[in-house]
């Protein structure tokens, strides 16, 4: 019987990215949790919560909560990039909302930092409920301390 590989130790950039997200009070207030991080990619989950509903008649999560989830996942992806920026901030974030999130279901945002220069990182992200695309985004983020 084959033995399972031992758990992989997180890289320095993965650890920093995780600490970055865990230190954001807004992310904590929204219940965000990292489900995957590494090599310029981050996946963050946000549970449905009645406090996040934008329209009480439909129970749909407010677009501001969706944009915060996407922005947070994007920043985490930048921080998890192998070039290891020391810090980041959003310069520009364009979000296309495809549909309202279904009531009672959480959201997952996946972001990828696909290019990074000395001063700017470029990211693509999506927010989904299962297979349903809720929003797609692209953004630019400042970076400092890139190796």
MMTF fields as JSON, N, C-alpha, C and O atoms, coordinates in Angstrom:
{
  "mmtfVersion": "1.0.0",
  "mmtfProducer": "UNKNOWN",
  "numBonds": 587,
  "numAtoms": 588,
  "numGroups": 147,
  "numChains": 1,
  "numModels": 1,
  "chainsPerModel": [1],
  "groupsPerChain": [147],
  "chainIdList": ["A"],
  "bondAtomList": [4, 2, 8, 6, 12, 10, 16, 14, 20, 18, 24, 22, 28, 26, 32, 30, 36, 34, 40, 38, 44, 42, 48, 46, 52, 50, 56, 54, 60, 58, 64, 62, 68, 66, 72, 70, 76, 74, 80, 78, 84, 82, 88, 86, 92, 90, 96, 94, 100, 98, 104, 102, 108, 106, 112, 110, 116, 114, 120, 118, 124, 122, 128, 126, 132, 130, 136, 134, 140, 138, 144, 142, 148, 146, 152, 150, 156, 154, 160, 158, 164, 162, 168, 166, 172, 170, 176, 174, 180, 178, 184, 182, 188, 186, 192, 190, 196, 194, 200, 198, 204, 202, 208, 206, 212, 210, 216, 214, 220, 218, 224, 222, 228, 226, 232, 230, 236, 234, 240, 238, 244, 242, 248, 246, 252, 250, 256, 254, 260, 258, 264, 262, 268, 266, 272, 270, 276, 274, 280, 278, 284, 282, 288, 286, 292, 290, 296, 294, 300, 298, 304, 302, 308, 306, 312, 310, 316, 314, 320, 318, 324, 322, 328, 326, 332, 330, 336, 334, 340, 338, 344, 342, 348, 346, 352, 350, 356, 354, 360, 358, 364, 362, 368, 366, 372, 370, 376, 374, 380, 378, 384, 382, 388, 386, 392, 390, 396, 394, 400, 398, 404, 402, 408, 406, 412, 410, 416, 414, 420, 418, 424, 422, 428, 426, 432, 430, 436, 434, 440, 438, 444, 442, 448, 446, 452, 450, 456, 454, 460, 458, 464, 462, 468, 466, 472, 470, 476, 474, 480, 478, 484, 482, 488, 486, 492, 490, 496, 494, 500, 498, 504, 502, 508, 506, 512, 510, 516, 514, 520, 518, 524, 522, 528, 526, 532, 530, 536, 534, 540, 538, 544, 542, 548, 546, 552, 550, 556, 554, 560, 558, 564, 562, 568, 566, 572, 570, 576, 574, 580, 578, 584, 582],
  "bondOrderList": [1, 1, 1, 1, 1, 1, 1, 1, 1, 1, 1, 1, 1, 1, 1, 1, 1, 1, 1, 1, 1, 1, 1, 1, 1, 1, 1, 1, 1, 1, 1, 1, 1, 1, 1, 1, 1, 1, 1, 1, 1, 1, 1, 1, 1, 1, 1, 1, 1, 1, 1, 1, 1, 1, 1, 1, 1, 1, 1, 1, 1, 1, 1, 1, 1, 1, 1, 1, 1, 1, 1, 1, 1, 1, 1, 1, 1, 1, 1, 1, 1, 1, 1, 1, 1, 1, 1, 1, 1, 1, 1, 1, 1, 1, 1, 1, 1, 1, 1, 1, 1, 1, 1, 1, 1, 1, 1, 1, 1, 1, 1, 1, 1, 1, 1, 1, 1, 1, 1, 1, 1, 1, 1, 1, 1, 1, 1, 1, 1, 1, 1, 1, 1, 1, 1, 1, 1, 1, 1, 1, 1, 1, 1, 1, 1, 1],
  "groupList": [{"groupName": "UNK", "atomNameList": ["N", "CA", "C", "O"], "elementList": ["N", "C", "C", "O"], "formalChargeList": [0, 0, 0, 0], "bondAtomList": [1, 0, 2, 1, 3, 2], "bondOrderList": [1, 1, 2], "singleLetterCode": "X", "chemCompType": "L-PEPTIDE LINKING"}],
  "groupTypeList": [0, 0, 0, 0, 0, 0, 0, 0, 0, 0, 0, 0, 0, 0, 0, 0, 0, 0, 0, 0, 0, 0, 0, 0, 0, 0, 0, 0, 0, 0, 0, 0, 0, 0, 0, 0, 0, 0, 0, 0, 0, 0, 0, 0, 0, 0, 0, 0, 0, 0, 0, 0, 0, 0, 0, 0, 0, 0, 0, 0, 0, 0, 0, 0, 0, 0, 0, 0, 0, 0, 0, 0, 0, 0, 0, 0, 0, 0, 0, 0, 0, 0, 0, 0, 0, 0, 0, 0, 0, 0, 0, 0, 0, 0, 0, 0, 0, 0, 0, 0, 0, 0, 0, 0, 0, 0, 0, 0, 0, 0, 0, 0, 0, 0, 0, 0, 0, 0, 0, 0, 0, 0, 0, 0, 0, 0, 0, 0, 0, 0, 0, 0, 0, 0, 0, 0, 0, 0, 0, 0, 0, 0, 0, 0, 0, 0, 0],
  "groupIdList": [1, 2, 3, 4, 5, 6, 7, 8, 9, 10, 11, 12, 13, 14, 15, 16, 17, 18, 19, 20, 21, 22, 23, 24, 25, 26, 27, 28, 29, 30, 31, 32, 33, 34, 35, 36, 37, 38, 39, 40, 41, 42, 43, 44, 45, 46, 47, 48, 49, 50, 51, 52, 53, 54, 55, 56, 57, 58, 59, 60, 61, 62, 63, 64, 65, 66, 67, 68, 69, 70, 71, 72, 73, 74, 75, 76, 77, 78, 79, 80, 81, 82, 83, 84, 85, 86, 87, 88, 89, 90, 91, 92, 93, 94, 95, 96, 97, 98, 99, 100, 101, 102, 103, 104, 105, 106, 107, 108, 109, 110, 111, 112, 113, 114, 115, 116, 117, 118, 119, 120, 121, 122, 123, 124, 125, 126, 127, 128, 129, 130, 131, 132, 133, 134, 135, 136, 137, 138, 139, 140, 141, 142, 143, 144, 145, 146, 147],
  "secStructList": [7, 7, 7, 7, 7, 7, 7, 7, 7, 7, 7, 2, 2, 2, 2, 2, 2, 2, 2, 2, 2, 2, 6, 7, 2, 2, 2, 2, 2, 6, 6, 7, 3, 3, 3, 3, 3, 3, 6, 6, 3, 3, 3, 3, 3, 3, 7, 7, 7, 4, 4, 4, 3, 3, 3, 6, 6, 6, 6, 3, 3, 7, 2, 2, 2, 2, 2, 2, 2, 2, 2, 2, 2, 2, 2, 2, 2, 2, 2, 6, 1, 6, 6, 7, 7, 1, 3, 3, 3, 3, 3, 3, 3, 3, 3, 3, 3, 7, 1, 7, 7, 7, 6, 6, 7, 7, 3, 3, 3, 3, 3, 3, 3, 3, 3, 3, 7, 1, 1, 3, 3, 3, 3, 3, 3, 3, 3, 3, 3, 6, 6, 3, 3, 3, 3, 3, 3, 3, 3, 3, 3, 3, 3, 3, 1, 7, 7],
  "xCoordList": [0.846, 0.0, 0.899, 1.831, 0.621, 1.42, 1.115, -0.026, 2.157, 1.979, 1.704, 2.238, 0.864, 0.55, 1.76, 2.497, 1.948, 3.017, 2.757, 1.604, 3.821, 3.612, 3.091, 3.352, 2.362, 1.85, 2.993, 4.042, 2.775, 3.777, 3.8, 2.75, 4.99, 5.132, 4.824, 5.292, 4.045, 3.756, 5.025, 5.905, 5.09, 6.225, 6.13, 5.1, 7.209, 7.23, 6.153, 5.47, 5.99, 4.977, 3.571, 2.685, 3.344, 2.024, 1.7, 0.574, 2.684, 2.49, 2.188, 1.287, 2.94, 2.715, 1.337, 0.64, 0.935, -0.378, -1.491, -2.477, -1.349, -2.36, -2.444, -3.542, -1.3, -1.283, -1.903, -2.591, -1.656, -2.209, -3.734, -4.348, -4.342, -5.796, -6.336, -7.339, -5.68, -6.16, -6.068, -6.726, -5.258, -5.1, -6.117, -6.161, -6.924, -7.895, -9.208, -9.916, -9.536, -10.768, -12.033, -12.947, -12.092, -13.268, -13.467, -14.594, -12.376, -12.456, -12.967, -13.76, -12.507, -12.96, -14.447, -15.191, -14.872, -16.274, -17.208, -18.353, -16.716, -17.52, -17.411, -18.051, -16.608, -16.487, -15.625, -15.752, -14.751, -13.917, -12.902, -12.372, -12.649, -11.656, -10.906, -11.509, -9.603, -8.773, -8.923, -8.758, -9.241, -9.307, -8.126, -7.821, -7.455, -6.282, -5.428, -5.945, -4.113, -3.222, -1.864, -1.387, -1.238, 0.114, 0.371, -0.542, 1.631, 2.108, 1.236, 0.858, 0.922, 0.163, -1.306, -1.971, -1.823, -3.237, -3.831, -3.183, -5.075, -5.78, -7.242, -7.855, -7.792, -9.21, -9.734, -9.227, -10.763, -11.336, -12.833, -13.51, -13.333, -14.763, -15.396, -14.776, -16.651, -17.424, -18.814, -19.53, -19.206, -20.522, -21.648, -21.453, -22.833, -24.009, -24.323, -24.221, -24.7, -25.049, -26.143, -26.032, -27.178, -28.297, -27.837, -28.469, -26.725, -26.214, -25.66, -25.488, -25.382, -24.799, -25.828, -25.476, -27.082, -28.147, -28.362, -28.487, -28.403, -28.624, -30.084, -30.496, -30.87, -32.299, -33.069, -33.077, -33.718, -34.429, -35.52, -35.856, -36.065, -37.128, -36.6, -37.33, -35.329, -34.76, -33.742, -33.514, -33.124, -32.083, -30.74, -29.858, -30.567, -29.323, -28.246, -28.508, -27.03, -25.899, -25.615, -25.639, -25.347, -25.066, -23.819, -22.849, -23.853, -22.72, -21.452, -20.355, -21.575, -20.397, -19.667, -18.437, -20.406, -19.771, -19.083, -18.005, -19.703, -19.097, -17.81, -16.797, -17.838, -16.631, -15.528, -14.352, -15.888, -14.887, -14.237, -13.024, -15.036, -14.5, -13.516, -12.429, -13.885, -13.01, -11.737, -10.646, -11.866, -10.703, -9.753, -8.537, -10.296, -9.482, -8.751, -7.563, -9.454, -8.814, -7.725, -6.673, -7.975, -6.987, -5.733, -4.616, -5.916, -4.765, -3.978, -2.748, -4.675, -3.999, -3.195, -2.089, -3.745, -3.026, -1.741, -0.705, -1.812, -0.609, 0.424, 1.597, -0.019, 0.903, 1.487, 2.577, 0.775, 1.254, 2.131, 2.605, 2.352, 3.18, 4.613, 5.122, 5.246, 6.595, 7.635, 8.7, 7.345, 8.292, 8.192, 8.984, 7.231, 7.165, 7.092, 7.981, 6.046, 5.943, 5.765, 5.183, 6.275, 6.153, 4.781, 4.282, 4.173, 2.84, 2.143, 2.767, 0.826, 0.033, -1.169, -1.598, -1.701, -2.937, -3.611, -2.941, -4.925, -5.684, -5.513, -5.725, -5.132, -5.076, -6.36, -6.962, -6.76, -7.925, -8.54, -7.833, -9.858, -10.54, -11.844, -12.732, -11.948, -13.176, -13.903, -13.335, -15.165, -15.959, -17.187, -17.935, -17.394, -18.591, -19.489, -19.126, -20.666, -21.623, -22.493, -23.165, -22.475, -23.218, -24.641, -25.576, -24.79, -26.097, -26.006, -24.913, -27.149, -27.196, -26.866, -27.167, -26.255, -25.944, -27.231, -28.099, -27.351, -28.543, -28.613, -27.599, -29.802, -29.948, -29.61, -29.896, -28.997, -28.701, -27.442, -27.1, -26.743, -25.524, -24.328, -24.419, -23.208, -21.97, -21.347, -21.824, -20.28, -19.559, -18.109, -17.562, -17.493, -16.064, -15.45, -15.946, -14.368, -13.63, -12.276, -11.575, -11.913, -10.599, -9.896, -10.465, -8.658, -7.899, -6.52, -5.922, -6.023, -4.687, -3.924, -4.398, -2.742, -1.827, -1.003, -0.078, -1.35, -0.751, 0.456, 1.173, 0.704, 1.888, 2.229, 1.346, 3.518, 3.949, 5.212, 6.129, 5.238, 6.412, 7.026, 6.648, 7.965, 8.562, 7.546, 7.694, 6.5, 5.579, 4.102, 3.286, 3.74, 2.328, 2.141, 2.933, 1.065, 0.677, -0.681, -1.528, -0.885, -2.124, -2.825, -2.206, -4.128, -4.89, -6.189, -6.803, -6.599, -7.928, -8.601, -7.953, -9.915, -10.633, -12.072, -12.631, -12.651, -14.063, -14.678, -14.019, -15.944, -16.728, -17.784, -18.448, -17.931, -18.858, -19.654, -19.256, -20.79, -21.573, -21.661, -22.437, -20.861, -20.779, -20.274, -19.221, -21.013, -20.635, -21.144, -20.8, -21.964, -22.559, -21.602, -21.182, -21.261, -20.416, -21.267, -22.259, -20.883, -21.602, -20.971, -21.678, -19.63, -18.927, -17.532, -16.922, -17.041, -15.683, -14.976, -15.602, -13.67, -12.949, -11.55, -10.971, -11.016, -9.6, -9.139, -9.893, -7.898, -7.424, -5.928, -5.179, -5.524, -4.117, -3.873, -4.685, -2.749, -2.429, -1.008, -0.112, -0.806, 0.546, 1.304, 0.712, 2.598, 3.446, 4.691, 5.201, 5.162, 6.412, 7.258, 6.75, 8.566, 9.486, 9.524, 9.8, 9.253, 9.285, 10.74, 11.625, 10.96, 12.326, 12.611, 13.709],
  "yCoordList": [-1.169, 0.0, 1.243, 1.339, 2.171, 3.395, 4.326, 4.446, 4.972, 5.927, 7.305, 7.675, 8.054, 9.416, 10.31, 10.137, 11.26, 12.231, 13.059, 13.357, 13.439, 14.296, 15.66, 16.084, 16.348, 17.675, 18.608, 18.619, 19.384, 20.318, 21.549, 22.067, 22.008, 23.234, 24.43, 24.473, 25.406, 26.581, 27.408, 27.488, 28.019, 28.879, 30.174, 30.473, 30.931, 32.214, 33.144, 33.818, 33.19, 34.075, 33.609, 34.439, 32.298, 31.784, 32.168, 32.56, 32.056, 32.421, 33.908, 34.301, 34.732, 36.182, 36.527, 37.367, 35.887, 36.157, 35.773, 36.499, 34.658, 34.212, 35.21, 35.557, 35.67, 36.65, 37.97, 38.636, 38.345, 39.565, 39.54, 40.519, 38.436, 38.315, 38.235, 38.87, 37.463, 37.291, 38.571, 38.689, 39.538, 40.802, 41.861, 42.94, 41.582, 42.559, 42.39, 41.402, 43.353, 43.215, 43.072, 42.338, 43.769, 43.703, 42.28, 41.786, 41.629, 40.251, 39.331, 38.424, 39.572, 38.763, 39.005, 38.065, 40.266, 40.602, 39.955, 39.635, 39.763, 39.144, 37.62, 36.94, 37.093, 35.636, 34.97, 33.767, 35.727, 35.156, 34.171, 34.352, 33.127, 32.122, 31.677, 31.438, 31.568, 31.111, 29.6, 28.863, 29.151, 27.708, 27.209, 26.016, 28.127, 27.745, 28.983, 30.073, 28.812, 29.943, 29.428, 28.42, 30.114, 29.764, 30.103, 30.101, 30.396, 30.643, 31.645, 31.4, 32.77, 33.817, 33.516, 34.124, 32.6, 32.227, 32.187, 31.756, 32.644, 32.584, 32.256, 32.75, 31.418, 31.091, 31.38, 30.853, 32.23, 32.635, 32.4, 32.701, 31.856, 31.588, 32.587, 33.025, 32.938, 33.83, 33.221, 33.072, 32.87, 32.249, 33.266, 34.47, 32.751, 33.609, 34.018, 33.209, 35.267, 35.783, 36.821, 37.667, 36.767, 37.708, 39.153, 40.046, 39.395, 40.771, 41.304, 42.514, 40.423, 40.82, 40.989, 41.323, 40.765, 40.841, 42.289, 43.188, 42.493, 43.82, 44.121, 45.279, 43.105, 43.27, 42.252, 41.062, 42.72, 41.79, 40.985, 39.881, 41.523, 40.814, 39.572, 38.597, 39.609, 38.48, 37.681, 36.508, 38.288, 37.611, 37.546, 36.804, 38.316, 38.316, 39.106, 40.182, 38.547, 39.225, 40.53, 40.573, 41.587, 42.916, 42.883, 42.189, 43.633, 43.716, 44.208, 43.836, 45.035, 45.517, 44.382, 44.379, 43.422, 42.263, 41.399, 40.857, 41.272, 40.502, 41.184, 40.516, 42.502, 43.217, 43.138, 43.047, 43.171, 43.034, 41.664, 41.544, 40.626, 39.276, 39.181, 38.624, 39.716, 39.679, 40.479, 40.022, 41.666, 42.51, 41.818, 41.858, 41.194, 40.519, 39.322, 39.126, 38.53, 37.386, 37.858, 37.228, 38.955, 39.495, 39.96, 39.666, 40.687, 41.126, 39.949, 39.987, 38.91, 37.711, 37.028, 36.547, 36.983, 36.385, 37.157, 36.559, 38.475, 39.299, 38.972, 38.752, 38.943, 38.68, 37.269, 37.026, 36.341, 34.959, 34.736, 33.622, 35.777, 35.646, 35.292, 35.771, 34.458, 33.999, 35.117, 34.932, 36.267, 37.384, 38.099, 38.998, 37.711, 38.113, 39.588, 40.106, 40.296, 41.7, 41.848, 40.984, 42.954, 43.223, 43.786, 43.605, 44.475, 45.028, 45.255, 45.235, 45.474, 45.734, 46.587, 46.629, 47.259, 48.032, 48.077, 48.027, 48.171, 48.186, 49.515, 50.573, 49.467, 50.65, 50.778, 51.849, 49.666, 49.647, 48.256, 47.25, 48.209, 46.911, 47.062, 47.811, 46.349, 46.357, 45.049, 43.97, 45.152, 43.967, 43.975, 44.952, 42.89, 42.698, 41.722, 40.563, 42.19, 41.342, 40.626, 41.262, 39.308, 38.498, 38.215, 38.178, 38.014, 37.7, 37.883, 37.902, 38.016, 38.085, 36.729, 35.689, 36.75, 35.507, 34.905, 35.625, 33.592, 32.913, 33.067, 32.936, 33.345, 33.506, 32.211, 31.106, 32.388, 31.252, 30.487, 29.531, 30.871, 30.17, 31.097, 32.278, 30.561, 31.326, 31.512, 30.967, 32.285, 32.579, 32.149, 32.099, 31.842, 31.551, 32.445, 32.518, 33.124, 33.934, 33.295, 32.934, 33.158, 32.651, 33.757, 34.329, 34.054, 35.119, 34.618, 33.803, 35.121, 34.763, 36.022, 36.842, 36.181, 37.262, 36.722, 35.934, 37.157, 36.57, 37.324, 36.81, 38.555, 39.312, 40.318, 40.933, 40.474, 41.424, 42.13, 41.507, 43.44, 44.24, 44.74, 44.281, 45.671, 46.232, 46.974, 47.044, 47.54, 48.41, 48.056, 48.56, 47.204, 46.897, 45.395, 44.742, 44.875, 43.483, 43.466, 44.321, 42.493, 42.375, 41.073, 40.012, 41.186, 40.064, 39.866, 40.823, 38.585, 38.213, 37.442, 36.682, 37.642, 36.943, 36.66, 37.307, 35.67, 35.333, 35.019, 34.479, 35.365, 34.955, 33.992, 34.25, 32.869, 31.824, 31.278, 31.37, 30.711, 29.858, 28.533, 28.382, 27.579, 26.319, 26.589, 27.203, 26.136, 26.348, 27.669, 28.033, 28.401, 29.652, 30.819, 31.13, 31.466, 32.658, 33.835, 34.173, 34.453, 35.607, 36.898, 37.829, 36.96, 38.171, 37.799, 36.844, 38.567, 38.414, 39.756, 40.809, 39.718, 40.96, 40.92, 39.856, 42.11, 42.285, 43.522, 44.482, 43.491, 44.619, 44.803, 43.943, 45.972, 46.313, 46.708, 47.4, 46.259, 46.476, 47.012, 46.568, 47.968, 48.43, 47.321, 46.506, 47.294, 46.388, 47.136, 48.005, 46.778, 47.318, 46.158, 45.146, 46.331, 45.314, 44.061, 42.985, 44.16, 42.988, 42.56, 43.383, 41.241, 40.728, 40.488, 40.058],
  "zCoordList": [0.0, 0.0, 0.0, 0.799, -0.881, -0.985, 0.181, 0.628, 0.652, 1.735, 1.154, 0.108, 1.849, 1.407, 1.648, 2.619, 0.75, 0.922, 2.166, 2.479, 2.889, 4.061, 3.622, 2.497, 4.487, 4.119, 3.743, 4.387, 2.695, 2.209, 3.111, 3.493, 3.446, 4.23, 3.331, 2.193, 3.818, 2.999, 2.767, 3.625, 1.581, 1.27, 2.062, 2.667, 2.05, 2.749, 2.2, 2.972, 0.869, 0.282, 0.62, 0.824, 0.683, 1.075, 2.51, 2.815, 3.383, 4.791, 4.92, 5.661, 4.2, 4.246, 3.703, 4.273, 2.605, 2.015, 2.977, 3.103, 3.649, 4.615, 5.777, 6.214, 6.275, 7.363, 6.91, 7.684, 5.656, 5.072, 5.151, 5.576, 4.748, 4.757, 6.173, 6.497, 7.01, 8.374, 9.19, 10.223, 8.74, 9.457, 9.025, 9.617, 8.02, 7.52, 8.295, 8.102, 9.174, 9.97, 9.125, 9.499, 7.986, 7.123, 6.597, 6.54, 6.216, 5.728, 6.832, 6.581, 8.046, 9.177, 9.46, 9.74, 9.386, 9.645, 8.627, 8.945, 7.395, 6.342, 6.356, 5.553, 7.26, 7.389, 6.336, 6.107, 5.689, 4.631, 5.195, 6.291, 4.418, 4.789, 3.543, 2.496, 3.66, 2.544, 2.418, 3.389, 1.203, 0.982, 0.16, 0.166, -0.553, -1.353, -1.542, -1.783, -1.433, -1.685, -2.106, -1.584, -3.048, -3.47, -4.915, -5.741, -5.217, -6.587, -7.35, -8.496, -6.71, -7.385, -7.55, -8.388, -6.776, -6.856, -5.451, -4.497, -5.346, -4.064, -4.307, -5.253, -3.442, -3.453, -2.057, -1.068, -1.989, -0.71, -0.74, -1.723, 0.357, 0.489, 1.446, 2.416, 1.15, 2.015, 2.164, 1.174, 3.383, 3.579, 3.406, 3.574, 3.064, 3.024, 4.46, 5.382, 4.637, 5.958, 5.75, 4.863, 6.541, 6.405, 6.507, 5.943, 7.233, 7.358, 6.038, 5.888, 5.084, 3.805, 2.701, 1.569, 3.015, 2.012, 1.583, 2.414, 0.268, -0.275, -0.532, -0.473, -0.815, -1.086, -0.248, -0.565, 0.826, 1.706, 0.991, 1.421, -0.081, -0.8, -1.522, -1.696, -1.943, -2.684, -1.886, -2.184, -0.876, -0.098, -0.787, -0.355, -1.862, -2.635, -1.88, -1.343, -1.854, -1.222, -1.957, -3.187, -1.208, -1.757, -2.637, -2.33, -3.724, -4.643, -3.973, -4.389, -2.944, -2.224, -1.523, -1.47, -0.987, -0.349, -1.4, -1.155, -2.565, -3.661, -4.111, -4.313, -4.269, -4.704, -3.656, -4.006, -2.382, -1.323, -1.37, -1.197, -1.604, -1.72, -2.879, -2.724, -4.032, -5.211, -4.97, -5.311, -4.387, -4.111, -3.132, -3.316, -2.107, -1.104, -1.71, -1.458, -2.504, -3.165, -4.123, -4.231, -4.809, -5.748, -5.015, -5.442, -3.912, -3.115, -2.569, -2.527, -2.153, -1.643, -2.748, -2.502, -3.96, -5.085, -5.379, -5.672, -5.3, -5.498, -4.418, -4.719, -3.165, -2.057, -2.126, -1.608, -2.759, -2.873, -4.1, -4.325, -4.892, -6.093, -5.693, -4.68, -6.491, -6.165, -6.103, -5.515, -6.696, -6.609, -5.273, -4.99, -4.453, -3.062, -2.74, -2.064, -3.207, -2.818, -1.31, -0.655, -0.769, 0.668, 1.007, 2.118, 0.036, 0.267, -1.068, -2.129, -0.987, -2.183, -1.823, -0.669, -2.815, -2.673, -4.039, -5.071, -4.041, -5.283, -5.994, -5.4, -7.263, -8.123, -8.929, -9.01, -9.52, -10.402, -10.341, -10.403, -10.219, -10.197, -10.956, -10.548, -12.055, -12.859, -12.609, -12.778, -12.205, -11.927, -12.82, -12.848, -13.547, -14.36, -13.621, -13.425, -13.208, -12.502, -13.525, -14.336, -13.482, -14.446, -13.979, -14.779, -12.66, -12.076, -10.58, -10.013, -9.942, -8.489, -7.892, -8.477, -6.738, -6.044, -5.496, -5.004, -5.58, -5.066, -3.555, -2.87, -3.032, -1.585, -0.832, -1.294, 0.332, 1.191, 0.844, 1.541, -0.207, -0.628, -0.524, -0.858, -0.06, 0.015, -1.355, -2.351, -1.39, -2.623, -2.493, -1.391, -3.619, -3.679, -4.743, -5.867, -4.383, -5.359, -5.59, -4.644, -6.858, -7.242, -8.019, -8.949, -7.635, -8.293, -8.672, -7.969, -9.803, -10.276, -10.626, -11.413, -10.046, -10.418, -11.585, -11.39, -12.807, -14.001, -14.526, -15.385, -14.02, -14.444, -13.355, -12.757, -13.109, -12.093, -12.572, -13.108, -12.367, -12.703, -11.395, -10.317, -11.486, -10.269, -9.424, -8.204, -10.056, -9.323, -9.448, -8.676, -10.402, -10.636, -10.862, -11.541, -10.269, -10.482, -11.18, -10.92, -12.067, -12.832, -12.451, -12.367, -12.225, -11.676, -12.45, -12.923, -12.57, -13.053, -11.933, -11.213, -11.789, -10.709, -11.12, -12.005, -10.446, -10.626, -9.272, -8.385, -9.128, -7.968, -8.478, -9.482, -7.768, -8.204, -7.034, -5.873, -7.389, -6.495, -7.227, -8.17, -6.785, -7.524, -8.925, -9.097, -9.935, -11.333, -11.89, -13.015, -11.12, -11.607, -11.427, -10.312, -12.552, -12.514, -12.061, -12.706, -10.962, -10.426, -10.919, -11.304, -10.908, -11.336, -11.831, -11.35, -12.795, -13.319, -13.176, -13.3, -12.914, -12.661, -13.219, -13.435, -13.448, -13.759, -13.022, -12.858, -12.58, -11.789, -11.862, -12.326, -11.377, -11.25, -9.794, -9.18, -9.257, -7.848, -7.736, -8.454, -6.833, -6.574, -5.863, -5.155, -6.052, -5.291, -4.853, -5.559, -3.675, -3.161, -2.68, -2.198, -2.824, -2.332, -3.166, -2.635, -4.48, -5.353, -5.554, -5.789, -5.452, -5.647, -7.109, -7.462]
}
